[in-house]
GROMACS .gro file of C-alpha atoms in nm:
model
  438
    1MET     CA    1   2.067   2.565   2.700
    2ALA     CA    2   1.970   2.539   2.360
    3PHE     CA    3   1.781   2.149   2.210
    4GLU     CA    4   1.708   2.071   1.926
    5PHE     CA    5   1.435   1.795   1.769
    6LYS     CA    6   1.549   1.579   1.471
    7LEU     CA    7   1.384   1.399   1.252
    8PRO     CA    8   1.337   1.033   1.482
    9ASP     CA    9   1.320   0.720   1.320
   10LEU     CA   10   0.975   0.659   1.220
   11GLY     CA   11   1.041   0.316   1.169
   12GLU     CA   12   0.879   0.098   0.878
   13GLY     CA   13   1.230   0.169   0.674
   14ILE     CA   14   1.154   0.506   0.651
   15HIS     CA   15   1.398   0.737   0.625
   16GLU     CA   16   1.322   1.057   0.451
   17GLY     CA   17   0.963   1.228   0.449
   18GLU     CA   18   0.786   1.627   0.372
   19ILE     CA   19   0.706   1.872   0.541
   20VAL     CA   20   0.338   1.906   0.558
   21GLU     CA   21   0.256   2.163   0.777
   22VAL     CA   22   0.435   2.334   1.086
   23PHE     CA   23   0.230   2.382   1.402
   24VAL     CA   24   0.445   2.630   1.557
   25THR     CA   25   0.678   2.955   1.577
   26VAL     CA   26   0.984   3.104   1.708
   27GLY     CA   27   0.865   3.222   2.023
   28ASP     CA   28   0.601   2.972   2.161
   29LYS     CA   29   0.603   2.810   2.451
   30ILE     CA   30   0.461   2.463   2.422
   31ALA     CA   31   0.507   2.162   2.667
   32GLU     CA   32   0.609   1.799   2.584
   33GLY     CA   33   0.378   1.654   2.360
   34ASP     CA   34   0.185   1.932   2.182
   35PRO     CA   35   0.211   1.906   1.818
   36LEU     CA   36   0.507   2.039   1.661
   37LEU     CA   37   0.503   1.906   1.291
   38GLU     CA   38   0.313   1.717   1.034
   39VAL     CA   39   0.514   1.478   0.815
   40GLU     CA   40   0.441   1.335   0.523
   41THR     CA   41   0.670   0.996   0.409
   42ASP     CA   42   0.522   0.724   0.117
   43LYS     CA   43   0.335   0.522   0.406
   44ALA     CA   44   0.114   0.785   0.521
   45VAL     CA   45   0.118   1.100   0.712
   46THR     CA   46   0.260   1.144   1.047
   47ALA     CA   47   0.189   1.413   1.401
   48ILE     CA   48   0.475   1.448   1.553
   49PRO     CA   49   0.453   1.590   1.935
   50SER     CA   50   0.742   1.787   2.101
   51PRO     CA   51   0.977   1.577   2.285
   52TYR     CA   52   1.044   1.914   2.459
   53THR     CA   53   0.874   2.155   2.757
   54GLY     CA   54   1.049   2.516   2.655
   55ALA     CA   55   1.020   2.776   2.406
   56VAL     CA   56   1.095   2.765   2.026
   57SER     CA   57   1.364   2.949   1.902
   58GLU     CA   58   1.432   2.881   1.577
   59VAL     CA   59   1.250   2.680   1.288
   60ARG     CA   60   1.420   2.494   1.049
   61VAL     CA   61   1.167   2.339   0.806
   62ALA     CA   62   0.857   2.522   0.601
   63ALA     CA   63   0.569   2.285   0.432
   64GLY     CA   64   0.708   2.170   0.167
   65ASP     CA   65   1.055   2.061   0.209
   66ALA     CA   66   1.208   1.729   0.225
   67VAL     CA   67   1.371   1.594   0.559
   68HIS     CA   68   1.609   1.297   0.620
   69VAL     CA   69   1.572   1.097   0.941
   70GLY     CA   70   1.849   1.265   1.224
   71ASP     CA   71   1.795   1.657   1.028
   72VAL     CA   72   1.697   1.941   1.287
   73LEU     CA   73   1.348   2.051   1.288
   74VAL     CA   74   1.308   2.282   1.592
   75VAL     CA   75   1.536   2.466   1.824
   76PHE     CA   76   1.427   2.523   2.160
   77GLU     CA   77   1.537   2.736   2.406
   78GLY     CA   78   1.531   2.601   2.806
   79GLY     CA   79   1.243   2.401   2.947
   80ALA     CA   80   1.300   2.009   2.982
   81ALA     CA   81   1.420   1.767   2.718
   82GLN     CA   82   1.311   1.424   2.649
   83PRO     CA   83   1.555   1.259   2.432
   84ALA     CA   84   1.443   0.877   2.578
   85ALA     CA   85   1.055   0.891   2.442
   86THR     CA   86   1.159   1.052   2.124
   87ASP     CA   87   1.102   0.773   1.917
   88LYS     CA   88   0.842   0.609   2.098
   89THR     CA   89   0.636   0.877   2.083
   90ALA     CA   90   0.666   0.935   1.683
   91ALA     CA   91   0.668   0.521   1.643
   92GLN     CA   92   0.312   0.548   1.798
   93SER     CA   93   0.182   0.851   1.584
   94GLN     CA   94   0.304   0.645   1.321
   95SER     CA   95   0.124   0.315   1.393
   96SER     CA   96  -0.020   0.146   1.667
   97THR     CA   97   0.185  -0.174   1.664
   98PRO     CA   98   0.285  -0.240   1.993
   99GLN     CA   99   0.579  -0.358   1.889
  100ALA     CA  100   0.743  -0.182   1.608
  101ALA     CA  101   0.942   0.090   1.814
  102PRO     CA  102   1.092  -0.163   2.006
  103ALA     CA  103   1.182  -0.388   1.736
  104GLU     CA  104   1.368  -0.044   1.553
  105ALA     CA  105   1.513   0.031   1.899
  106ALA     CA  106   1.687  -0.332   1.904
  107LEU     CA  107   1.801  -0.318   1.466
  108LYS     CA  108   1.979  -0.019   1.586
  109PRO     CA  109   2.240  -0.024   1.875
  110ALA     CA  110   2.479   0.220   1.910
  111GLY     CA  111   2.805   0.223   1.750
  112ARG     CA  112   2.729  -0.058   1.495
  113PRO     CA  113   2.949  -0.070   1.181
  114ALA     CA  114   2.772   0.057   0.865
  115GLN     CA  115   2.842  -0.315   0.726
  116ALA     CA  116   2.768  -0.649   0.879
  117GLU     CA  117   3.062  -0.790   1.014
  118PRO     CA  118   3.101  -1.169   1.172
  119ALA     CA  119   3.159  -1.235   1.493
  120GLY     CA  120   3.448  -1.405   1.714
  121ASP     CA  121   3.332  -1.738   1.655
  122GLY     CA  122   3.219  -1.729   1.340
  123ARG     CA  123   2.858  -1.625   1.340
  124ARG     CA  124   2.706  -1.317   1.180
  125ARG     CA  125   2.539  -1.048   1.286
  126PRO     CA  126   2.259  -0.961   1.301
  127VAL     CA  127   2.167  -0.694   1.010
  128PRO     CA  128   2.033  -0.414   1.219
  129ALA     CA  129   1.678  -0.392   0.932
  130SER     CA  130   1.315  -0.292   1.011
  131PRO     CA  131   1.063  -0.594   0.974
  132ALA     CA  132   0.940  -0.426   0.652
  133THR     CA  133   1.268  -0.457   0.502
  134ARG     CA  134   1.333  -0.759   0.600
  135ARG     CA  135   1.001  -0.950   0.472
  136LEU     CA  136   1.100  -0.757   0.159
  137ALA     CA  137   1.414  -0.951   0.133
  138ARG     CA  138   1.273  -1.249   0.194
  139GLU     CA  139   1.003  -1.184  -0.103
  140LEU     CA  140   1.344  -1.122  -0.333
  141GLY     CA  141   1.596  -1.387  -0.233
  142VAL     CA  142   1.772  -1.120  -0.066
  143ASP     CA  143   2.073  -1.219   0.159
  144LEU     CA  144   2.074  -0.864   0.398
  145GLN     CA  145   2.458  -0.998   0.502
  146ALA     CA  146   2.527  -0.898   0.114
  147VAL     CA  147   2.307  -0.576   0.116
  148ARG     CA  148   2.560  -0.239   0.169
  149PRO     CA  149   2.336  -0.060   0.427
  150THR     CA  150   2.277   0.301   0.337
  151GLY     CA  151   2.077   0.400   0.675
  152PRO     CA  152   2.159   0.566   0.975
  153GLU     CA  153   2.383   0.394   1.166
  154GLY     CA  154   2.475   0.133   0.895
  155LEU     CA  155   2.027   0.049   0.883
  156VAL     CA  156   1.928  -0.161   0.613
  157THR     CA  157   1.670  -0.014   0.402
  158ALA     CA  158   1.426  -0.140   0.178
  159GLU     CA  159   1.551   0.077  -0.085
  160ASP     CA  160   1.865  -0.109  -0.040
  161VAL     CA  161   1.747  -0.391  -0.045
  162ARG     CA  162   1.583  -0.343  -0.399
  163ARG     CA  163   1.921  -0.150  -0.509
  164HIS     CA  164   2.060  -0.497  -0.478
  165ALA     CA  165   1.822  -0.736  -0.597
  166GLU     CA  166   1.825  -0.542  -0.934
  167ASN     CA  167   2.203  -0.509  -0.965
  168ALA     CA  168   2.277  -0.892  -0.811
  169LEU     CA  169   2.470  -1.084  -1.063
  170PRO     CA  170   2.281  -1.338  -1.307
  171ALA     CA  171   2.358  -1.712  -1.195
  172GLY     CA  172   2.636  -1.833  -1.272
  173GLU     CA  173   2.823  -1.516  -1.197
  174GLY     CA  174   2.846  -1.467  -0.863
  175GLY     CA  175   2.429  -1.424  -0.785
  176THR     CA  176   2.298  -1.689  -0.600
  177GLU     CA  177   2.056  -1.911  -0.727
  178ALA     CA  178   1.731  -1.740  -0.497
  179GLU     CA  179   1.869  -1.391  -0.630
  180THR     CA  180   1.835  -1.488  -0.931
  181GLN     CA  181   1.535  -1.672  -0.921
  182MET     CA  182   1.388  -1.363  -0.884
  183LEU     CA  183   1.589  -1.055  -1.093
  184PRO     CA  184   1.397  -0.914  -1.322
  185VAL     CA  185   1.418  -1.028  -1.723
  186ASN     CA  186   1.638  -0.783  -1.960
  187LEU     CA  187   1.614  -0.467  -1.728
  188PRO     CA  188   1.887  -0.247  -1.681
  189ALA     CA  189   2.068  -0.232  -1.352
  190THR     CA  190   2.092   0.134  -1.315
  191THR     CA  191   1.776   0.382  -1.506
  192PRO     CA  192   1.947   0.479  -1.892
  193ALA     CA  193   2.008   0.844  -1.869
  194LEU     CA  194   1.751   1.087  -2.021
  195PRO     CA  195   1.853   1.371  -2.285
  196ASP     CA  196   1.861   1.730  -2.189
  197PHE     CA  197   1.470   1.820  -2.300
  198ALA     CA  198   1.499   2.183  -2.266
  199GLN     CA  199   1.713   2.174  -2.572
  200TRP     CA  200   1.426   2.129  -2.773
  201GLY     CA  201   1.172   2.364  -2.543
  202PRO     CA  202   1.088   2.528  -2.201
  203VAL     CA  203   1.015   2.249  -1.956
  204GLU     CA  204   0.929   2.272  -1.548
  205THR     CA  205   1.032   2.013  -1.342
  206GLU     CA  206   0.823   1.898  -1.020
  207PRO     CA  207   1.005   1.637  -0.728
  208LEU     CA  208   0.870   1.308  -0.719
  209ARG     CA  209   0.813   1.314  -0.363
  210SER     CA  210   0.578   1.112  -0.084
  211VAL     CA  211   0.296   0.888  -0.217
  212ARG     CA  212   0.402   0.953  -0.528
  213LYS     CA  213   0.738   0.814  -0.569
  214ALA     CA  214   0.653   0.512  -0.311
  215THR     CA  215   0.362   0.445  -0.623
  216ALA     CA  216   0.616   0.450  -0.833
  217ARG     CA  217   0.916   0.217  -0.642
  218GLN     CA  218   0.620   0.001  -0.586
  219MET     CA  219   0.438  -0.032  -0.985
  220ALA     CA  220   0.794  -0.042  -1.121
  221LEU     CA  221   0.836  -0.391  -0.806
  222SER     CA  222   0.529  -0.493  -0.973
  223TRP     CA  223   0.550  -0.506  -1.344
  224SER     CA  224   0.917  -0.619  -1.269
  225GLN     CA  225   0.846  -0.945  -1.030
  226ILE     CA  226   0.524  -1.084  -1.149
  227PRO     CA  227   0.393  -1.182  -1.516
  228HIS     CA  228   0.066  -1.017  -1.555
  229VAL     CA  229  -0.247  -1.142  -1.737
  230SER     CA  230  -0.588  -1.087  -1.740
  231ASN     CA  231  -0.915  -1.192  -1.786
  232GLN     CA  232  -1.230  -0.949  -1.824
  233GLY     CA  233  -1.578  -0.981  -1.826
  234GLU     CA  234  -1.886  -0.756  -1.826
  235VAL     CA  235  -2.195  -0.796  -1.526
  236ASP     CA  236  -2.554  -0.649  -1.519
  237VAL     CA  237  -2.578  -0.449  -1.178
  238THR     CA  238  -2.913  -0.359  -1.280
  239ALA     CA  239  -3.100  -0.529  -0.969
  240LEU     CA  240  -2.737  -0.434  -0.765
  241GLU     CA  241  -2.811  -0.062  -0.829
  242ALA     CA  242  -3.156  -0.037  -0.723
  243LEU     CA  243  -3.120  -0.243  -0.429
  244ARG     CA  244  -2.818   0.029  -0.353
  245ARG     CA  245  -3.032   0.302  -0.457
  246ARG     CA  246  -3.292   0.223  -0.195
  247HIS     CA  247  -3.081   0.184   0.092
  248ALA     CA  248  -2.866   0.426   0.042
  249PRO     CA  249  -3.053   0.690   0.229
  250GLN     CA  250  -3.042   0.481   0.535
  251VAL     CA  251  -2.668   0.373   0.511
  252ALA     CA  252  -2.581   0.743   0.550
  253GLN     CA  253  -2.826   0.858   0.794
  254ASP     CA  254  -2.582   0.558   1.006
  255GLY     CA  255  -2.262   0.723   0.901
  256GLY     CA  256  -2.248   0.458   0.586
  257ARG     CA  257  -2.178   0.565   0.227
  258LEU     CA  258  -2.319   0.255  -0.003
  259THR     CA  259  -2.191   0.219  -0.315
  260LEU     CA  260  -2.083  -0.031  -0.589
  261THR     CA  261  -1.698  -0.083  -0.453
  262VAL     CA  262  -1.874  -0.190  -0.076
  263LEU     CA  263  -2.064  -0.359  -0.279
  264ALA     CA  264  -1.796  -0.589  -0.492
  265ALA     CA  265  -1.562  -0.630  -0.224
  266LYS     CA  266  -1.872  -0.869  -0.054
  267ALA     CA  267  -1.878  -1.032  -0.412
  268ALA     CA  268  -1.491  -1.065  -0.421
  269ALA     CA  269  -1.483  -1.213  -0.049
  270ALA     CA  270  -1.739  -1.440  -0.205
  271ALA     CA  271  -1.513  -1.545  -0.483
  272LEU     CA  272  -1.230  -1.555  -0.314
  273LYS     CA  273  -1.335  -1.836  -0.043
  274ARG     CA  274  -1.376  -2.043  -0.363
  275PHE     CA  275  -1.057  -1.978  -0.548
  276PRO     CA  276  -0.838  -1.921  -0.269
  277ARG     CA  277  -0.513  -1.917  -0.463
  278PHE     CA  278  -0.607  -1.501  -0.542
  279ASN     CA  279  -0.596  -1.416  -0.146
  280ALA     CA  280  -0.254  -1.548  -0.109
  281SER     CA  281   0.109  -1.400  -0.157
  282LEU     CA  282   0.378  -1.673  -0.348
  283ASP     CA  283   0.751  -1.701  -0.156
  284MET     CA  284   0.959  -1.779  -0.471
  285ALA     CA  285   1.331  -1.796  -0.217
  286ARG     CA  286   1.118  -2.034  -0.013
  287GLU     CA  287   0.915  -2.179  -0.289
  288ARG     CA  288   0.559  -2.192  -0.101
  289ILE     CA  289   0.219  -2.083  -0.220
  290ILE     CA  290   0.126  -1.874   0.084
  291TYR     CA  291  -0.262  -1.901   0.183
  292LYS     CA  292  -0.448  -1.602   0.422
  293ARG     CA  293  -0.715  -1.741   0.603
  294TYR     CA  294  -0.876  -1.358   0.647
  295CYS     CA  295  -0.983  -1.151   0.368
  296HIS     CA  296  -0.864  -0.761   0.393
  297VAL     CA  297  -0.966  -0.599   0.075
  298GLY     CA  298  -0.727  -0.253  -0.048
  299ILE     CA  299  -0.996  -0.038  -0.218
  300ALA     CA  300  -0.729   0.252  -0.382
  301VAL     CA  301  -0.870   0.573  -0.328
  302ALA     CA  302  -0.755   0.912  -0.549
  303SER     CA  303  -0.678   1.172  -0.310
  304PRO     CA  304  -0.482   1.501  -0.341
  305ARG     CA  305  -0.170   1.364  -0.264
  306GLY     CA  306  -0.229   1.060  -0.486
  307LEU     CA  307  -0.356   0.719  -0.461
  308ILE     CA  308  -0.400   0.560  -0.147
  309VAL     CA  309  -0.503   0.194  -0.061
  310PRO     CA  310  -0.670   0.175   0.240
  311VAL     CA  311  -0.739  -0.208   0.381
  312LEU     CA  312  -1.151  -0.321   0.457
  313ARG     CA  313  -1.103  -0.595   0.768
  314ASP     CA  314  -1.264  -0.886   0.738
  315VAL     CA  315  -1.471  -0.802   0.443
  316ASP     CA  316  -1.601  -1.164   0.450
  317ARG     CA  317  -1.739  -1.112   0.826
  318LYS     CA  318  -1.845  -0.819   0.805
  319SER     CA  319  -2.236  -0.742   0.701
  320ILE     CA  320  -2.268  -0.441   0.394
  321ARG     CA  321  -2.384  -0.204   0.612
  322GLU     CA  322  -2.093  -0.219   0.860
  323LEU     CA  323  -1.869  -0.217   0.546
  324ALA     CA  324  -2.045   0.052   0.426
  325SER     CA  325  -1.909   0.245   0.756
  326ASP     CA  326  -1.591   0.120   0.737
  327PHE     CA  327  -1.587   0.239   0.370
  328GLN     CA  328  -1.696   0.594   0.437
  329GLY     CA  329  -1.386   0.700   0.721
  330LEU     CA  330  -1.129   0.482   0.497
  331VAL     CA  331  -1.228   0.754   0.215
  332ALA     CA  332  -1.271   1.047   0.437
  333ARG     CA  333  -0.972   1.008   0.560
  334ALA     CA  334  -0.781   0.914   0.294
  335ARG     CA  335  -0.920   1.207   0.125
  336ALA     CA  336  -0.774   1.451   0.333
  337GLY     CA  337  -0.454   1.316   0.392
  338LYS     CA  338  -0.511   1.175   0.746
  339THR     CA  339  -0.482   0.799   0.728
  340PRO     CA  340  -0.276   0.619   0.977
  341LEU     CA  341  -0.003   0.392   0.875
  342GLU     CA  342  -0.218   0.027   1.023
  343GLU     CA  343  -0.494   0.083   0.741
  344LEU     CA  344  -0.238   0.059   0.520
  345GLN     CA  345  -0.077  -0.247   0.571
  346GLY     CA  346  -0.230  -0.637   0.554
  347GLY     CA  347  -0.435  -0.619   0.305
  348THR     CA  348  -0.447  -0.915   0.072
  349PHE     CA  349  -0.653  -0.858  -0.269
  350THR     CA  350  -0.695  -0.510  -0.362
  351ILE     CA  351  -0.989  -0.343  -0.604
  352THR     CA  352  -0.960  -0.020  -0.793
  353ASN     CA  353  -1.242   0.131  -0.950
  354ALA     CA  354  -1.200   0.394  -1.254
  355GLY     CA  355  -1.564   0.352  -1.344
  356ALA     CA  356  -1.575   0.632  -0.988
  357VAL     CA  357  -1.445   0.876  -1.281
  358GLY     CA  358  -1.564   0.807  -1.588
  359GLY     CA  359  -1.305   0.498  -1.687
  360GLY     CA  360  -1.441   0.192  -1.871
  361TYR     CA  361  -1.222  -0.123  -1.934
  362PHE     CA  362  -0.880  -0.114  -1.816
  363THR     CA  363  -0.520  -0.334  -1.699
  364PRO     CA  364  -0.484  -0.234  -1.309
  365ILE     CA  365  -0.085  -0.370  -1.241
  366ILE     CA  366  -0.116  -0.596  -0.940
  367ASN     CA  367  -0.026  -0.468  -0.578
  368PHE     CA  368   0.307  -0.672  -0.479
  369PRO     CA  369   0.297  -0.905  -0.274
  370GLN     CA  370  -0.045  -0.971  -0.318
  371VAL     CA  371  -0.132  -1.179  -0.665
  372ALA     CA  372  -0.457  -1.073  -0.798
  373ILE     CA  373  -0.612  -0.726  -0.811
  374LEU     CA  374  -0.986  -0.667  -0.968
  375GLY     CA  375  -1.064  -0.320  -1.228
  376LEU     CA  376  -1.400  -0.190  -1.188
  377GLY     CA  377  -1.549  -0.024  -1.509
  378ARG     CA  378  -1.778   0.271  -1.471
  379ALA     CA  379  -2.168   0.063  -1.548
  380ALA     CA  380  -2.333   0.178  -1.803
  381LEU     CA  381  -2.718   0.108  -1.997
  382LYS     CA  382  -2.657  -0.117  -2.313
  383PRO     CA  383  -2.936  -0.294  -2.469
  384VAL     CA  384  -2.891  -0.660  -2.398
  385VAL     CA  385  -3.055  -1.021  -2.570
  386ARG     CA  386  -3.240  -1.208  -2.355
  387SER     CA  387  -3.503  -1.474  -2.315
  388ASP     CA  388  -3.869  -1.387  -2.187
  389ALA     CA  389  -4.041  -1.569  -1.952
  390ALA     CA  390  -4.192  -1.806  -2.288
  391GLY     CA  391  -3.841  -1.794  -2.401
  392ALA     CA  392  -3.841  -1.574  -2.704
  393PRO     CA  393  -3.491  -1.329  -2.751
  394GLU     CA  394  -3.591  -0.994  -2.669
  395ILE     CA  395  -3.405  -0.696  -2.610
  396VAL     CA  396  -3.353  -0.505  -2.342
  397PRO     CA  397  -3.170  -0.271  -2.154
  398ARG     CA  398  -2.951  -0.306  -1.890
  399LEU     CA  399  -2.679  -0.153  -1.658
  400MET     CA  400  -2.364  -0.301  -1.718
  401MET     CA  401  -2.007  -0.252  -1.547
  402PRO     CA  402  -1.656  -0.392  -1.726
  403LEU     CA  403  -1.446  -0.622  -1.426
  404VAL     CA  404  -1.140  -0.723  -1.532
  405LEU     CA  405  -0.873  -0.928  -1.289
  406SER     CA  406  -0.536  -0.938  -1.327
  407PHE     CA  407  -0.352  -1.200  -1.147
  408ASP     CA  408   0.016  -1.369  -1.134
  409HIS     CA  409   0.006  -1.620  -1.379
  410ARG     CA  410   0.265  -1.799  -1.216
  411ILE     CA  411  -0.019  -1.880  -0.889
  412ALA     CA  412  -0.334  -1.929  -1.125
  413ASP     CA  413  -0.445  -2.008  -1.450
  414GLY     CA  414  -0.698  -1.900  -1.701
  415ALA     CA  415  -0.964  -2.116  -1.565
  416ASP     CA  416  -0.947  -1.993  -1.210
  417ALA     CA  417  -0.990  -1.675  -1.315
  418ILE     CA  418  -1.268  -1.727  -1.551
  419GLY     CA  419  -1.437  -1.899  -1.275
  420PHE     CA  420  -1.326  -1.577  -1.025
  421ILE     CA  421  -1.518  -1.376  -1.284
  422GLN     CA  422  -1.840  -1.589  -1.275
  423THR     CA  423  -1.917  -1.597  -0.916
  424MET     CA  424  -1.831  -1.251  -0.891
  425ALA     CA  425  -2.116  -1.195  -1.201
  426ALA     CA  426  -2.340  -1.399  -1.000
  427CYS     CA  427  -2.342  -1.255  -0.654
  428LEU     CA  428  -2.402  -0.892  -0.845
  429GLU     CA  429  -2.630  -0.985  -1.057
  430ASP     CA  430  -2.828  -1.125  -0.763
  431PRO     CA  431  -2.778  -0.934  -0.437
  432GLU     CA  432  -2.975  -1.241  -0.245
  433ALA     CA  433  -2.741  -1.525  -0.348
  434MET     CA  434  -2.406  -1.277  -0.248
  435LEU     CA  435  -2.563  -1.201   0.077
  436LEU     CA  436  -2.637  -1.624   0.122
  437SER     CA  437  -2.350  -1.661  -0.013
  438VAL     CA  438  -2.095  -1.495   0.226
   0.00000   0.00000   0.00000
């Protein structure tokens, strides 16, 4: 008897992916739990184990193929099937959150209609959607009951919510007040059609997939929803770099990686403690500010798949040595395409270091629903005028590093941003002060 293995629901509103690697070929005999293939979604790379024991009779996908939930990936001949474990196994591979799989299953009962309808007693039936999609709907002020679902079995996806928010009518023409508050200003409901570029010369196309596709959506969302303002400064990291060079070899022996990014994250924790609005989120639908009493800093990492932002946990509570060790692991997994979903979630603030690739001043885009992001530029020796021991001015070479803070002007003002940069500078210029601050 033949058994078809289909791409399971991976949770978090994910309904499509790209095959990274297939581990089996026709004729292979495998057991339940053996690795079948790896799928890259817009969240992470997920290893999917086999829910069957038997022989592979057909492989319908190859590396680079785009697949959707429900697509047949592999066909087995003989053996025993374990269909009940399929979604659970995949969800556990995707995330370590124990409630993820049961929550998804509860939201998708069999036979659910494509659109939610009122129950017989007049109450509205719950709309099938993942926790992440529900959170996005709250942030955008969207009523899930009004969203047209496109996911399997009537599941409302995050893309459905964004599309509904973009297409919502202005106030007075059918849109709700919450929807109107969050609408982008002067943005078209649909993307204008592109001309045929081939009429002017040769062209080449590449599918927008996985991380790049997720980045495009997230950046468009952030730019459309957040009024960005930037404040920049320059910090003397001469003493900090000397400290880093002295201790980097010992940290490396312990399995860590002591970089300016790690030290900047520690300094940011001190600044966030003093200016908590930059460690918050703005809930426009409920007209409130949500302050996070934890400090998880996302670190932008360039990888072959694109820009990945894994999260350094509890930056305010861990030592620099611990953070250096955590950072090494995050970077290694990101560049190997092995970042698990849980390492991409829960960030309260983000740091992106363009200096690592030779960049200087730049304006980073905030990672919604966060409200601030810090950009670091390349540290370079510059002539600096300062006072000598006698108070006379002197020109000395100092290692100067650019800092740029982009922030949501709805939640903070310029004075807050200036104070944040000054606090960062004080910590980075005097490493001992930083260690006493956090």
